[in-house]
C-alpha cells in the first residue's frame, strides 16, 4: 500500500497522536492518499482525531490548506477588482445575495462560488435554485465570462477542493468538525481554489451560528485572515451576531424575495446594515473605493436602483425569466405562531427557527434529501419588540401538513417573552 521509501500511514497517525507535526510533503501525501482511496477511512479518521486532540500548527494548516485546494480544479483571475466573500453560515443569511450584486454594481467583480446548505444553516445555491429557470452549475468558462460581462456570478463549487468533501464527511461522522485549524483549511482551500485575490469573511457567532462562542469565532476570523495572507491573498473579516435570524425570512424562495426587497432599499435594517458592512469591505479590498467614498458609492447605487438591477441581470444571465420575482414558488398553507403572553421578546432562537424551517422541508438533513423551495418561516417580531398576548410573532409557510407538528414545536420553543430585552447585537467587529 506504500512505496519503499514512504513512511507508513500508521506512523503519521502515531506522530500526530504523540503531539508531533507532519511536514508539508506529508500533508500533501495524506490528501493524495485520500483522493486515490489509498488510505482506508479508519486511518484517515484516526489521523483527523489525533489532529483534533493534539492540534495542528500554522505551518501544517497552511500545507493542508494548499493540498486540499490543489486536489481539484483551481481558478485564477487576472489583476483587477476581483473579490469573493464567505459566510460561516447563518439563519435567514441573505447577505451573499445582497452584498455580491451590490458590490458589483459599484464596480467590483465578484466570482462567488458557494455550497448547498447542509445542517441547520442555509446555502446560497439552494436559495438561488428556488428561482425558476436559474442554473448554478456554470462551467468554468461561462462562470468567468459572466463575471467579466455582468460583474458577478454565483455558482456551485462542486469541482473545487474535492478532497475537502472527503475530509468533511469523515469529520462530520467522527465529531471532529469543530477543530479550528481543520475548519480554516476546509474553508480556505475552497476560497483559494475559487481564484479571487481577496476575500471578506462574514464570521458569525451566537445561538444560530456554527460556532456559538464569540471568542472562538473571533479566533477563527483571525486565523482565516492569517491563512489567506500566508497564501498571498488579501482578507478582512466582519464578526457578526447570529443570535436571532437575520431579517424576517427563513426558507429558500422567501429569502430570495427578501434579498430583492433589501436591494430595493426596503429593508429590513439588519439585512441592509450587515450587507452594507460586508460590501464596503469588498469594495475596499477590490481597490474600488475605501471608507466614506465606498459608503457613498454603495448608498447611491442602492438608491438609484443599480444594486437591484445588478441582481436582476445576474439571475437572468443564469437562466431566470423576466418576471422571476413574481414567479418565486409560494407555499400553499400558512399557520401563525403567537405570543404566549404580553411583554417583550427577549429571545428568538435562530437555531430553533432553522430547525422549524427544516422540519417544513426547507433544508436537508442528508446530502441527497430533496428540499421544498417554497416553505419556511416569516418573522414578524424580533428581539426587543413589544407584543400583546396572542399577537402574531411568526408565520409557518408549509405544503405538507404532516410536517407541521414538528415545525410548530420548534417554532414555539424559539420564542421567549419577558419583561425587558437586552439590545440585540449585529455587527460586533471588523477584523483586519
Ligand atoms: N464550513 C466549511 O466549509 N468547512 C468546515 O470545516 C466548517 C464550516
XYZ file of C-alpha atoms and ligand atoms in Angstrom:
440
model
C 0.000 0.000 0.000
C 3.010 2.349 0.301
C 6.186 2.791 -1.685
C 9.585 1.583 -0.439
C 10.655 4.986 0.937
C 7.273 6.158 2.172
C 6.503 6.457 5.886
C 3.687 4.020 6.686
C 0.435 5.933 7.293
C 0.267 4.345 10.753
C 3.450 6.247 11.688
C 1.935 9.569 10.603
C -1.014 8.818 12.899
C 1.346 7.866 15.743
C 3.355 11.075 15.341
C 0.225 13.224 15.461
C -1.158 11.161 18.361
C 2.025 11.965 20.308
C 1.786 15.701 19.584
C 4.247 15.909 16.691
C 3.842 17.707 13.375
C 3.583 16.362 9.842
C 5.746 18.002 7.184
C 4.107 19.885 4.276
C 5.049 16.973 1.992
C 3.365 14.554 4.376
C 0.122 16.597 4.413
C 0.148 16.608 0.608
C 0.616 12.856 0.706
C -2.276 12.454 3.172
C -4.558 14.370 0.791
C -3.305 12.465 -2.260
C -3.876 9.154 -0.445
C -7.402 10.264 0.490
C -8.167 11.247 -3.116
C -6.886 7.982 -4.553
C -8.515 5.936 -1.751
C -5.077 4.501 -0.930
C -5.768 5.130 2.739
C -8.767 3.482 4.382
C -11.298 5.757 6.100
C -10.411 4.378 9.541
C -6.796 5.537 9.235
C -7.744 8.949 7.864
C -10.331 9.323 10.622
C -7.725 8.358 13.241
C -5.344 11.000 11.895
C -8.101 13.631 11.946
C -8.987 12.708 15.546
C -5.318 12.939 16.565
C -5.134 16.345 14.824
C -8.323 17.420 16.603
C -6.975 16.485 20.034
C -3.282 17.361 19.624
C -3.670 20.435 17.443
C -2.236 21.456 14.105
C 0.474 24.115 13.744
C 0.084 27.159 11.493
C 2.614 25.659 9.082
C 0.714 22.380 8.977
C -2.579 24.212 8.459
C -1.079 26.117 5.514
C 0.201 22.875 3.987
C -3.130 21.076 4.467
C -4.977 24.083 3.002
C -2.742 24.107 -0.081
C -3.047 20.348 -0.537
C -6.867 20.434 -0.275
C -7.021 23.408 -2.679
C -4.836 21.568 -5.197
C -6.994 18.408 -5.098
C -9.343 19.655 -7.863
C -9.971 22.445 -10.297
C -8.221 25.751 -9.440
C -9.399 29.039 -10.931
C -7.301 32.160 -11.283
C -8.408 35.718 -12.019
C -6.072 38.317 -13.524
C -5.142 41.571 -11.786
C -8.248 43.633 -11.232
C -11.065 44.427 -8.807
C -11.923 40.797 -8.018
C -13.176 39.923 -4.564
C -15.022 36.968 -3.035
C -16.971 36.678 0.201
C -17.709 33.806 2.528
C -20.149 33.343 5.394
C -19.612 30.757 8.083
C -23.362 30.237 7.849
C -26.453 31.621 9.446
C -30.233 31.542 9.550
C -32.002 33.909 7.156
C -28.498 34.826 5.993
C -29.149 36.516 2.639
C -26.013 38.642 2.803
C -24.410 36.944 -0.209
C -27.482 37.617 -2.366
C -27.417 41.270 -1.326
C -23.721 42.148 -0.925
C -22.476 40.401 -4.084
C -24.668 42.318 -6.592
C -24.397 45.497 -4.503
C -20.582 45.452 -4.605
C -20.659 44.507 -8.304
C -22.994 47.453 -9.022
C -20.236 49.656 -7.584
C -17.518 48.264 -9.858
C -16.171 45.210 -8.004
C -16.061 41.917 -9.896
C -17.335 39.086 -7.776
C -16.698 35.445 -8.653
C -18.709 33.782 -5.883
C -18.544 30.038 -5.540
C -20.978 28.692 -2.983
C -22.160 25.474 -1.427
C -25.507 23.841 -0.837
C -26.832 24.003 2.682
C -26.231 21.075 4.995
C -27.176 21.060 8.656
C -29.200 23.911 10.110
C -27.775 26.810 8.041
C -28.949 27.520 4.513
C -26.770 27.531 1.408
C -26.811 30.248 -1.239
C -27.008 27.679 -4.034
C -30.289 26.330 -2.631
C -31.652 29.871 -2.359
C -30.763 30.764 -5.963
C -32.122 27.422 -7.150
C -35.541 28.479 -5.824
C -35.776 30.911 -8.779
C -37.454 29.114 -11.699
C -35.003 28.548 -14.549
C -31.832 29.539 -12.696
C -28.810 27.308 -13.049
C -25.976 27.366 -10.551
C -23.924 24.748 -12.387
C -21.801 27.026 -14.550
C -18.853 25.619 -16.490
C -15.630 27.459 -15.568
C -15.517 29.370 -18.882
C -19.131 30.547 -18.566
C -18.581 31.489 -14.913
C -15.537 33.608 -15.729
C -17.214 35.199 -18.765
C -20.234 36.150 -16.660
C -18.017 37.768 -14.007
C -16.405 39.887 -16.756
C -19.591 40.748 -18.643
C -22.154 41.056 -15.840
C -19.874 41.874 -12.902
C -20.806 38.924 -10.693
C -21.765 35.262 -10.799
C -22.797 32.829 -8.083
C -22.143 29.215 -8.948
C -21.824 25.845 -7.302
C -18.334 24.991 -6.100
C -18.676 21.277 -6.754
C -15.382 20.757 -8.635
C -13.311 22.767 -6.156
C -11.240 21.108 -3.424
C -12.904 17.675 -3.748
C -10.603 16.301 -1.035
C -12.314 18.650 1.416
C -15.577 16.782 0.820
C -13.864 13.509 1.806
C -12.318 15.095 4.893
C -15.512 16.922 5.844
C -17.661 13.784 5.608
C -15.221 11.920 7.883
C -15.009 14.850 10.312
C -18.799 15.029 10.393
C -19.031 11.306 11.181
C -16.284 11.348 13.823
C -17.151 14.528 15.775
C -14.014 16.310 14.601
C -15.596 19.186 12.659
C -15.050 21.764 15.392
C -11.250 21.890 15.189
C -10.251 25.432 14.279
C -7.268 24.545 12.055
C -9.353 21.914 10.244
C -12.139 24.464 9.709
C -9.637 27.045 8.440
C -8.098 24.555 5.989
C -11.554 23.483 4.811
C -12.946 26.987 4.224
C -9.751 28.486 2.859
C -8.969 25.637 0.473
C -12.276 26.249 -1.329
C -11.733 30.012 -1.408
C -8.167 29.648 -2.734
C -9.352 27.258 -5.433
C -12.005 29.826 -6.406
C -9.181 32.080 -7.514
C -10.086 35.535 -6.160
C -7.173 37.616 -4.827
C -9.200 38.971 -1.878
C -11.856 37.674 0.496
C -14.300 39.135 3.007
C -15.239 36.578 5.656
C -18.558 37.044 7.463
C -17.853 35.074 10.632
C -20.957 34.542 12.756
C -21.324 33.742 16.428
C -24.369 33.172 18.627
C -27.098 30.562 19.028
C -27.692 30.034 15.314
C -24.039 30.061 14.277
C -21.826 27.151 13.527
C -19.526 28.497 16.295
C -21.686 29.955 19.090
C -18.912 31.487 21.273
C -17.746 34.978 20.310
C -14.115 34.419 21.341
C -13.799 31.239 19.273
C -15.420 32.965 16.273
C -13.020 35.874 16.683
C -10.086 33.463 16.746
C -11.426 31.723 13.621
C -11.671 35.108 11.876
C -8.057 35.924 12.777
C -6.861 32.508 11.575
C -8.787 32.815 8.279
C -7.189 36.210 7.638
C -3.701 34.948 8.543
C -4.197 31.840 6.411
C -5.367 33.869 3.405
C -2.354 36.169 3.746
C 0.001 33.204 4.028
C -1.289 32.233 0.571
C -0.781 35.732 -0.856
C -4.432 36.855 -0.680
C -5.912 39.943 0.985
C -8.616 39.369 3.598
C -10.856 41.073 6.151
C -13.444 39.562 8.497
C -16.735 41.011 9.694
C -17.706 39.408 13.004
C -21.499 39.371 13.264
C -24.157 38.074 15.617
C -26.438 35.175 14.739
C -28.432 35.032 17.987
C -31.756 35.632 16.230
C -32.329 35.108 12.493
C -31.073 37.805 10.161
C -34.003 39.638 8.582
C -37.559 38.345 8.586
C -37.450 35.392 6.214
C -36.179 31.833 6.561
C -36.572 29.467 3.622
C -35.166 29.493 0.120
C -37.712 31.370 -2.036
C -38.656 33.594 0.915
C -35.005 34.602 1.305
C -34.619 35.384 -2.401
C -37.636 37.672 -2.122
C -36.096 39.249 0.989
C -32.780 39.868 -0.804
C -34.584 41.544 -3.705
C -36.533 43.743 -1.259
C -33.313 44.720 0.528
C -31.678 45.663 -2.786
C -34.690 47.880 -3.489
C -33.892 49.652 -0.236
C -36.974 48.281 1.510
C -35.070 46.758 4.451
C -35.104 45.064 6.855
C -32.482 47.168 8.609
C -30.319 44.309 9.884
C -30.013 42.739 6.408
C -29.120 46.087 4.891
C -26.685 47.027 7.683
C -24.721 43.770 7.570
C -24.748 43.589 3.760
C -23.560 47.197 3.639
C -20.680 46.403 6.030
C -19.633 43.346 4.009
C -19.965 45.146 0.646
C -17.979 48.127 1.990
C -15.092 45.808 2.880
C -15.403 44.105 -0.517
C -15.081 47.461 -2.310
C -12.038 48.404 -0.231
C -10.262 45.068 -0.828
C -11.087 45.232 -4.544
C -9.489 48.687 -4.698
C -12.730 50.255 -5.943
C -13.298 52.710 -3.070
C -12.485 52.841 0.637
C -14.034 54.330 3.757
C -16.525 57.154 3.214
C -16.093 57.061 -0.580
C -17.109 53.389 -0.611
C -20.061 54.076 1.655
C -21.264 56.928 -0.575
C -20.951 54.751 -3.676
C -22.922 51.920 -2.045
C -25.642 54.304 -0.900
C -26.051 55.910 -4.316
C -26.091 52.561 -6.143
C -28.824 51.341 -3.796
C -30.931 54.468 -4.102
C -30.657 54.756 -7.897
C -31.735 51.146 -8.453
C -28.383 49.907 -9.788
C -27.907 47.370 -6.975
C -31.252 45.672 -7.643
C -30.657 45.872 -11.414
C -27.365 44.019 -10.872
C -29.135 41.157 -9.043
C -31.714 41.052 -11.828
C -29.002 40.940 -14.501
C -27.099 38.212 -12.668
C -30.061 35.862 -12.174
C -31.253 36.436 -15.737
C -27.760 35.667 -17.047
C -28.089 32.408 -15.094
C -31.434 31.492 -16.665
C -34.227 33.340 -14.847
C -37.091 34.770 -16.907
C -38.057 38.431 -16.934
C -40.743 38.079 -14.265
C -38.669 35.864 -11.960
C -39.512 37.773 -8.805
C -43.248 37.168 -9.295
C -42.627 33.544 -10.188
C -40.940 32.552 -6.920
C -42.710 29.495 -5.507
C -45.076 30.083 -2.614
C -46.250 27.539 -0.068
C -49.915 26.633 -0.145
C -50.736 26.966 3.558
C -49.863 29.287 6.458
C -50.068 28.938 10.205
C -49.292 31.661 12.713
C -47.362 31.236 15.949
C -48.463 33.759 18.545
C -47.122 35.294 21.749
C -47.805 33.157 24.836
C -48.153 36.307 26.990
C -47.836 40.083 26.776
C -44.348 41.510 27.161
C -41.156 41.984 25.196
C -39.454 39.374 23.042
C -36.228 38.616 24.860
C -35.087 35.687 22.721
C -35.811 34.366 19.233
C -33.513 31.403 18.928
C -32.081 31.273 15.403
C -31.135 27.606 15.613
C -34.614 26.515 16.761
C -36.175 28.519 13.919
C -33.788 26.908 11.435
C -34.996 23.535 12.740
C -38.604 24.712 12.293
C -37.909 25.649 8.650
C -36.031 22.383 8.115
C -38.949 20.425 9.605
C -41.174 22.025 6.938
C -38.749 20.841 4.244
C -36.610 23.956 3.680
C -33.282 22.229 4.405
C -31.755 18.807 4.063
C -30.585 16.512 6.837
C -28.750 14.183 4.451
C -26.885 15.197 1.289
C -29.449 13.692 -1.095
C -32.620 14.956 0.627
C -34.909 16.985 -1.661
C -35.827 20.419 -0.344
C -39.059 22.342 -0.867
C -38.047 25.848 -2.047
C -41.403 27.400 -1.133
C -41.640 26.583 2.568
C -40.209 28.465 5.530
C -40.874 30.927 8.301
C -41.732 34.631 8.288
C -40.617 36.503 11.400
C -42.991 39.368 12.248
C -41.445 40.429 15.568
C -37.811 40.385 16.579
C -35.926 40.666 19.864
C -36.888 43.857 21.696
C -40.385 44.104 20.164
C -43.331 44.574 22.483
C -46.133 42.047 21.960
C -49.659 41.553 23.244
C -50.794 38.093 24.383
C -51.850 36.137 21.277
C -50.165 38.558 18.845
C -48.622 37.004 15.739
C -44.842 36.532 16.030
C -44.147 34.006 13.265
C -45.899 32.510 10.263
C -45.051 28.972 9.135
C -45.450 28.506 5.371
C -45.990 24.833 4.501
C -47.107 22.440 1.800
C -47.204 19.147 3.707
C -49.408 19.136 6.813
C -47.585 16.057 8.147
C -44.548 18.247 8.693
C -46.387 20.891 10.670
C -46.399 19.418 14.190
C -42.596 19.244 14.498
C -42.172 22.695 12.943
C -44.772 24.172 15.287
C -42.934 22.748 18.285
C -39.538 24.065 17.158
C -41.019 27.476 16.381
C -42.769 27.813 19.738
C -39.581 26.748 21.539
C -37.648 29.563 19.823
C -39.676 32.341 21.437
C -39.123 33.761 24.903
C -41.324 36.660 26.007
C -40.185 38.511 29.127
C -40.310 41.969 30.601
C -37.197 43.621 29.124
C -34.691 42.641 26.442
C -31.010 43.462 26.147
C -30.317 45.321 22.881
C -29.793 42.874 20.018
C -26.215 42.864 18.683
C -25.431 42.624 14.963
C -22.021 43.821 13.742
C -19.634 43.022 16.553
C -16.314 43.931 14.944
C -14.412 44.275 11.699
C -11.111 42.435 11.917
C -8.373 43.472 9.508
N -17.543 25.232 6.693
C -16.665 24.600 5.891
O -16.648 24.819 4.687
N -15.810 23.739 6.466
C -15.768 23.486 7.777
O -14.969 22.707 8.225
C -16.705 24.145 8.593
C -17.575 25.024 8.008
